[in-house]
Coordinates of N, CA, C and O in Angstrom, one line a residue:
X1 N -0.4 18.9 -7.2 CA 0.8 18.5 -6.6 C 0.4 17.7 -5.3 O 1.1 16.7 -5.0
X2 N -0.6 18.1 -4.6 CA -1.0 17.4 -3.4 C -1.5 16.0 -3.6 O -1.3 15.1 -2.8
X3 N -2.2 15.9 -4.7 CA -2.7 14.5 -5.1 C -1.6 13.6 -5.4 O -1.6 12.4 -5.1
X4 N -0.5 14.1 -6.0 CA 0.6 13.2 -6.3 C 1.3 12.8 -5.0 O 1.8 11.7 -4.9
X5 N 1.4 13.7 -4.1 CA 2.0 13.4 -2.8 C 1.1 12.3 -2.1 O 1.7 11.3 -1.6
X6 N -0.2 12.5 -2.1 CA -1.1 11.5 -1.5 C -1.0 10.2 -2.1 O -1.1 9.1 -1.5
X7 N -0.8 10.1 -3.4 CA -0.7 8.8 -4.1 C 0.7 8.2 -3.9 O 0.8 7.0 -3.9
X8 N 1.7 9.0 -3.5 CA 3.0 8.4 -3.3 C 3.2 7.9 -1.9 O 4.1 7.0 -1.7
X9 N 2.3 8.3 -0.9 CA 2.5 7.8 0.4 C 2.3 6.3 0.5 O 3.2 5.6 1.2
X10 N 1.3 5.7 0.0 CA 1.2 4.2 0.0 C 2.4 3.5 -0.6 O 2.9 2.5 -0.1
X11 N 3.0 4.0 -1.7 CA 4.1 3.4 -2.3 C 5.4 3.6 -1.4 O 6.2 2.6 -1.3
X12 N 5.5 4.7 -0.7 CA 6.6 4.8 0.3 C 6.5 3.8 1.4 O 7.5 3.3 1.9
X13 N 5.2 3.6 1.9 CA 5.0 2.7 3.0 C 5.3 1.3 2.5 O 5.9 0.5 3.2
X14 N 4.9 1.0 1.3 CA 5.2 -0.4 0.7 C 6.7 -0.6 0.6 O 7.2 -1.7 0.7
X15 N 7.5 0.5 0.3 CA 8.9 0.3 0.2 C 9.6 0.1 1.5 O 10.7 -0.5 1.6
X16 N 8.9 0.5 2.6 CA 9.5 0.4 4.0 C 9.2 -1.0 4.6 O 9.9 -1.5 5.5
X17 N 8.1 -1.6 4.1 CA 7.7 -2.9 4.7 C 8.7 -4.0 4.6 O 8.9 -4.8 5.6
X18 N 9.4 -4.1 3.5 CA 10.4 -5.2 3.5 C 11.5 -5.1 4.6 O 12.0 -6.1 5.1
X19 N 11.8 -3.9 5.0 CA 12.7 -3.8 6.2 C 12.1 -4.3 7.4 O 12.8 -5.0 8.2
X20 N 10.8 -4.1 7.6 CA 10.2 -4.6 8.8 C 10.1 -6.2 8.7 O 10.3 -6.9 9.7
X21 N 9.8 -6.7 7.5 CA 9.7 -8.1 7.3 C 11.0 -8.8 7.6 O 11.1 -9.8 8.2
X22 N 12.1 -8.1 7.1 CA 13.4 -8.7 7.3 C 13.7 -8.7 8.8 O 14.3 -9.7 9.3
X23 N 13.4 -7.7 9.5 CA 13.6 -7.6 11.0 C 12.8 -8.7 11.7 O 13.3 -9.2 12.7
X24 N 11.6 -9.0 11.1 CA 10.8 -10.1 11.8 C 11.2 -11.5 11.3 O 10.6 -12.4 11.7
X25 N 12.2 -11.6 10.5 CA 12.7 -12.9 10.1 C 12.0 -13.5 8.9 O 12.1 -14.7 8.7
X26 N 11.4 -12.7 8.0 CA 10.8 -13.2 6.8 C 11.9 -13.7 5.8 O 13.0 -13.0 5.7
X27 N 11.6 -14.7 5.1 CA 12.6 -15.2 4.1 C 12.6 -14.2 2.9 O 11.7 -13.4 2.7
X28 N 13.6 -14.4 2.0 CA 13.6 -13.6 0.8 C 12.4 -13.9 -0.1 O 11.9 -13.0 -0.8
X29 N 12.0 -15.1 -0.1 CA 10.8 -15.4 -1.0 C 9.6 -14.8 -0.5 O 8.7 -14.3 -1.3
X30 N 9.4 -14.7 0.8 CA 8.2 -14.0 1.4 C 8.3 -12.5 1.1 O 7.3 -11.9 0.8
X31 N 9.5 -12.0 1.2 CA 9.7 -10.5 0.9 C 9.4 -10.3 -0.6 O 8.8 -9.3 -1.0
X32 N 9.8 -11.3 -1.5 CA 9.5 -11.2 -2.9 C 8.0 -11.2 -3.2 O 7.6 -10.5 -4.1
X33 N 7.3 -12.0 -2.5 CA 5.9 -12.1 -2.7 C 5.2 -10.7 -2.3 O 4.3 -10.2 -3.0
X34 N 5.7 -10.1 -1.3 CA 5.2 -8.8 -0.9 C 5.4 -7.7 -2.0 O 4.7 -6.8 -2.1
X35 N 6.5 -7.9 -2.8 CA 6.7 -6.9 -3.9 C 5.6 -6.9 -4.9 O 5.5 -5.9 -5.7
X36 N 4.7 -7.9 -4.9 CA 3.6 -7.8 -5.8 C 2.6 -6.7 -5.5 O 1.7 -6.4 -6.4
X37 N 2.7 -6.1 -4.4 CA 1.7 -5.0 -4.0 C 1.9 -3.8 -5.0 O 1.0 -3.0 -5.1
X38 N 3.1 -3.7 -5.6 CA 3.3 -2.6 -6.6 C 2.7 -2.8 -8.0 O 2.7 -1.9 -8.8
X39 N 2.2 -4.0 -8.2 CA 1.7 -4.3 -9.6 C 0.5 -3.4 -10.0 O 0.5 -2.9 -11.1
X40 N -0.5 -3.1 -9.1 CA -1.5 -2.2 -9.5 C -1.0 -0.9 -9.9 O -1.5 -0.3 -10.9
X41 N 0.0 -0.4 -9.2 CA 0.6 0.9 -9.6 C 1.3 0.9 -10.9 O 1.2 1.8 -11.7
X42 N 2.0 -0.2 -11.2 CA 2.7 -0.4 -12.4 C 1.7 -0.6 -13.6 O 2.1 -0.2 -14.7
X43 N 0.6 -1.2 -13.4 CA -0.4 -1.4 -14.5 C -1.4 -0.4 -14.6 O -2.4 -0.5 -15.3
X44 N -1.2 0.8 -13.9 CA -2.2 1.8 -13.9 C -2.5 2.4 -15.4 O -3.6 2.9 -15.6
X45 N -1.6 2.2 -16.3 CA -1.9 2.7 -17.6 C -3.0 1.9 -18.3 O -3.7 2.4 -19.1
X46 N -3.2 0.7 -17.8 CA -4.3 -0.1 -18.4 C -5.7 0.2 -17.7 O -6.7 0.2 -18.4
X47 N -5.7 0.4 -16.4 CA -7.0 0.6 -15.8 C -7.4 2.1 -15.5 O -8.5 2.4 -15.2
X48 N -6.4 3.0 -15.7 CA -6.7 4.4 -15.5 C -7.8 5.0 -16.4 O -8.6 5.7 -15.9
X49 N -7.8 4.7 -17.7 CA -8.8 5.2 -18.6 C -10.2 4.8 -18.1 O -11.2 5.6 -18.2
X50 N -10.4 3.6 -17.6 CA -11.7 3.1 -17.2 C -12.1 3.9 -15.9 O -13.2 4.3 -15.8
X51 N -11.2 4.0 -15.0 CA -11.5 4.7 -13.7 C -11.8 6.2 -14.0 O -12.8 6.7 -13.4
X52 N -11.1 6.8 -14.9 CA -11.3 8.2 -15.2 C -12.6 8.5 -16.0 O -13.1 9.6 -16.1
X53 N -13.2 7.4 -16.7 CA -14.4 7.6 -17.5 C -15.6 7.8 -16.6 O -16.6 8.3 -17.1
X54 N -15.6 7.3 -15.4 CA -16.8 7.5 -14.5 C -16.4 8.5 -13.4 O -15.5 8.3 -12.6
X55 N -17.2 9.6 -13.4 CA -16.9 10.6 -12.5 C -18.2 11.5 -12.2 O -19.1 11.5 -13.0
X56 N -18.1 12.2 -11.1 CA -19.2 13.1 -10.7 C -18.8 14.5 -11.1 O -17.7 15.0 -10.8
X57 N -19.6 15.2 -11.9 CA -19.3 16.5 -12.3 C -19.2 17.5 -11.1 O -18.3 18.4 -11.1
X58 N -20.0 17.3 -10.1 CA -19.9 18.1 -8.9 C -18.6 18.0 -8.2 O -18.1 19.0 -7.7
X59 N -18.1 16.8 -8.1 CA -16.8 16.6 -7.3 C -15.6 16.8 -8.2 O -14.6 17.4 -7.8
X60 N -15.7 16.4 -9.5 CA -14.5 16.5 -10.4 C -14.0 15.2 -10.8 O -14.3 14.1 -10.2
X61 N -13.3 15.2 -11.9 CA -12.9 13.9 -12.5 C -11.9 13.1 -11.6 O -12.1 12.0 -11.4
X62 N -10.9 13.8 -11.1 CA -9.9 13.1 -10.3 C -10.4 12.8 -8.9 O -10.2 11.8 -8.3
X63 N -11.1 13.8 -8.3 CA -11.5 13.6 -6.9 C -12.6 12.6 -6.7 O -12.7 12.0 -5.6
X64 N -13.3 12.2 -7.8 CA -14.3 11.2 -7.7 C -13.7 9.9 -7.3 O -14.4 9.1 -6.5
X65 N -12.6 9.5 -7.8 CA -12.0 8.3 -7.3 C -10.9 8.5 -6.3 O -10.6 7.6 -5.5
X66 N -10.3 9.6 -6.3 CA -9.1 9.8 -5.4 C -9.6 9.9 -3.9 O -9.0 9.3 -3.0
X67 N -10.7 10.6 -3.6 CA -11.1 10.8 -2.3 C -11.6 9.5 -1.7 O -11.1 9.1 -0.6
X68 N -12.4 8.7 -2.3 CA -12.8 7.4 -1.7 C -11.6 6.4 -1.6 O -11.5 5.7 -0.6
X69 N -10.7 6.4 -2.5 CA -9.6 5.6 -2.4 C -8.7 5.9 -1.3 O -8.2 5.1 -0.5
X70 N -8.4 7.2 -1.1 CA -7.6 7.7 0.0 C -8.3 7.4 1.4 O -7.6 7.0 2.3
X71 N -9.6 7.6 1.4 CA -10.3 7.3 2.6 C -10.3 5.8 3.0 O -10.0 5.4 4.1
X72 N -10.4 5.0 2.0 CA -10.3 3.5 2.2 C -8.9 3.1 2.6 O -8.8 2.3 3.5
X73 N -7.9 3.7 2.0 CA -6.5 3.4 2.5 C -6.3 3.8 3.9 O -5.7 3.1 4.7
X74 N -6.8 5.0 4.3 CA -6.7 5.4 5.7 C -7.4 4.5 6.6 O -6.8 4.1 7.7
X75 N -8.6 4.0 6.3 CA -9.3 3.1 7.2 C -8.6 1.8 7.3 O -8.5 1.2 8.4
X76 N -8.1 1.3 6.2 CA -7.4 0.0 6.2 C -6.1 0.1 7.0 O -5.8 -0.8 7.8
X77 N -5.4 1.2 6.9 CA -4.2 1.4 7.7 C -4.5 1.5 9.2 O -3.8 0.9 10.1
X78 N -5.6 2.2 9.6 CA -6.0 2.3 11.0 C -6.3 1.0 11.6 O -5.9 0.6 12.7
X79 N -7.1 0.2 10.9 CA -7.5 -1.1 11.4 C -6.4 -2.1 11.4 O -6.3 -3.0 12.3
X80 N -5.5 -2.1 10.4 CA -4.4 -3.0 10.3 C -3.4 -2.7 11.3 O -2.6 -3.6 11.8
X81 N -3.2 -1.4 11.7 CA -2.2 -1.1 12.7 C -2.5 -1.7 14.1 O -1.6 -2.0 14.8
X82 N -3.8 -1.9 14.4 CA -4.1 -2.5 15.7 C -3.8 -4.0 15.7 O -3.7 -4.6 16.8
X83 N -3.6 -4.7 14.6 CA -3.4 -6.1 14.5 C -2.1 -6.5 13.8 O -2.0 -7.6 13.3
X84 N -1.2 -5.5 13.6 CA 0.0 -5.8 12.8 C 0.9 -6.9 13.4 O 1.4 -7.7 12.7
X85 N 0.9 -7.0 14.7 CA 1.7 -8.0 15.3 C 1.2 -9.4 15.0 O 1.9 -10.4 14.9
X86 N -0.2 -9.5 14.9 CA -0.8 -10.8 14.6 C -0.4 -11.2 13.2 O -0.1 -12.4 12.9
X87 N -0.4 -10.3 12.2 CA -0.1 -10.6 10.9 C 1.4 -10.9 10.7 O 1.8 -11.7 9.9
X88 N 2.3 -10.2 11.4 CA 3.7 -10.4 11.2 C 4.3 -11.4 12.1 O 5.4 -11.9 11.9
X89 N 3.6 -11.8 13.1 CA 4.1 -12.7 14.1 C 5.0 -12.0 15.1 O 5.3 -10.8 15.0
X90 N 5.5 -12.7 16.1 CA 6.3 -12.1 17.1 C 7.7 -11.8 16.5 O 8.2 -12.7 15.8
X91 N 8.3 -10.7 16.9 CA 9.6 -10.4 16.4 C 10.6 -11.4 17.1 O 10.4 -11.8 18.2
X92 N 11.7 -11.7 16.4 CA 12.7 -12.6 17.0 C 13.4 -12.0 18.1 O 13.5 -10.7 18.2
X93 N 13.8 -12.8 19.1 CA 14.5 -12.2 20.2 C 15.9 -11.7 19.8 O 16.4 -12.0 18.8
X94 N 16.5 -10.8 20.7 CA 17.7 -10.2 20.4 C 18.8 -11.2 20.2 O 19.7 -11.1 19.4
X95 N 18.8 -12.3 21.0 CA 19.9 -13.3 20.9 C 19.8 -14.1 19.6 O 20.8 -14.4 19.0
X96 N 18.6 -14.4 19.2 CA 18.4 -15.2 18.0 C 18.7 -14.3 16.8 O 19.3 -14.7 15.8
X97 N 18.5 -13.0 16.9 CA 18.8 -12.1 15.8 C 20.3 -11.9 15.6 O 20.8 -11.9 14.5
X98 N 21.0 -11.9 16.7 CA 22.5 -11.8 16.7 C 23.1 -13.0 16.1 O 24.2 -13.0 15.4
X99 N 22.5 -14.2 16.3 CA 23.1 -15.4 15.8 C 22.9 -15.6 14.3 O 23.6 -16.3 13.6
X100 N 22.0 -14.9 13.7 CA 21.7 -14.9 12.2 C 22.7 -14.1 11.5 O 23.0 -14.4 10.3
X101 N 23.3 -13.1 12.1 CA 24.2 -12.2 11.3 C 25.5 -12.7 11.2 O 26.3 -13.4 11.3

């Protein structure tokens, strides 16, 4: 159950990002492009047998890929958090935001 929770966290974060993008003034087409991040999760039926076929007996079948993947996700989130404003650009001012609504 814990591994399912850990696998769901990135998907939850990916679902929240369009709200941030909209707040930052991203167009609908840019938000639509971001929706492509869910494709690997959707296509896991195709690549899961390959991933599961290579494993360490000492660590276990699932943990062999789960631990490095979660560690990599954590590292990427930590490093991207320090430069998120660079990637998203400056947020629009409050007056400009009010004129769009």
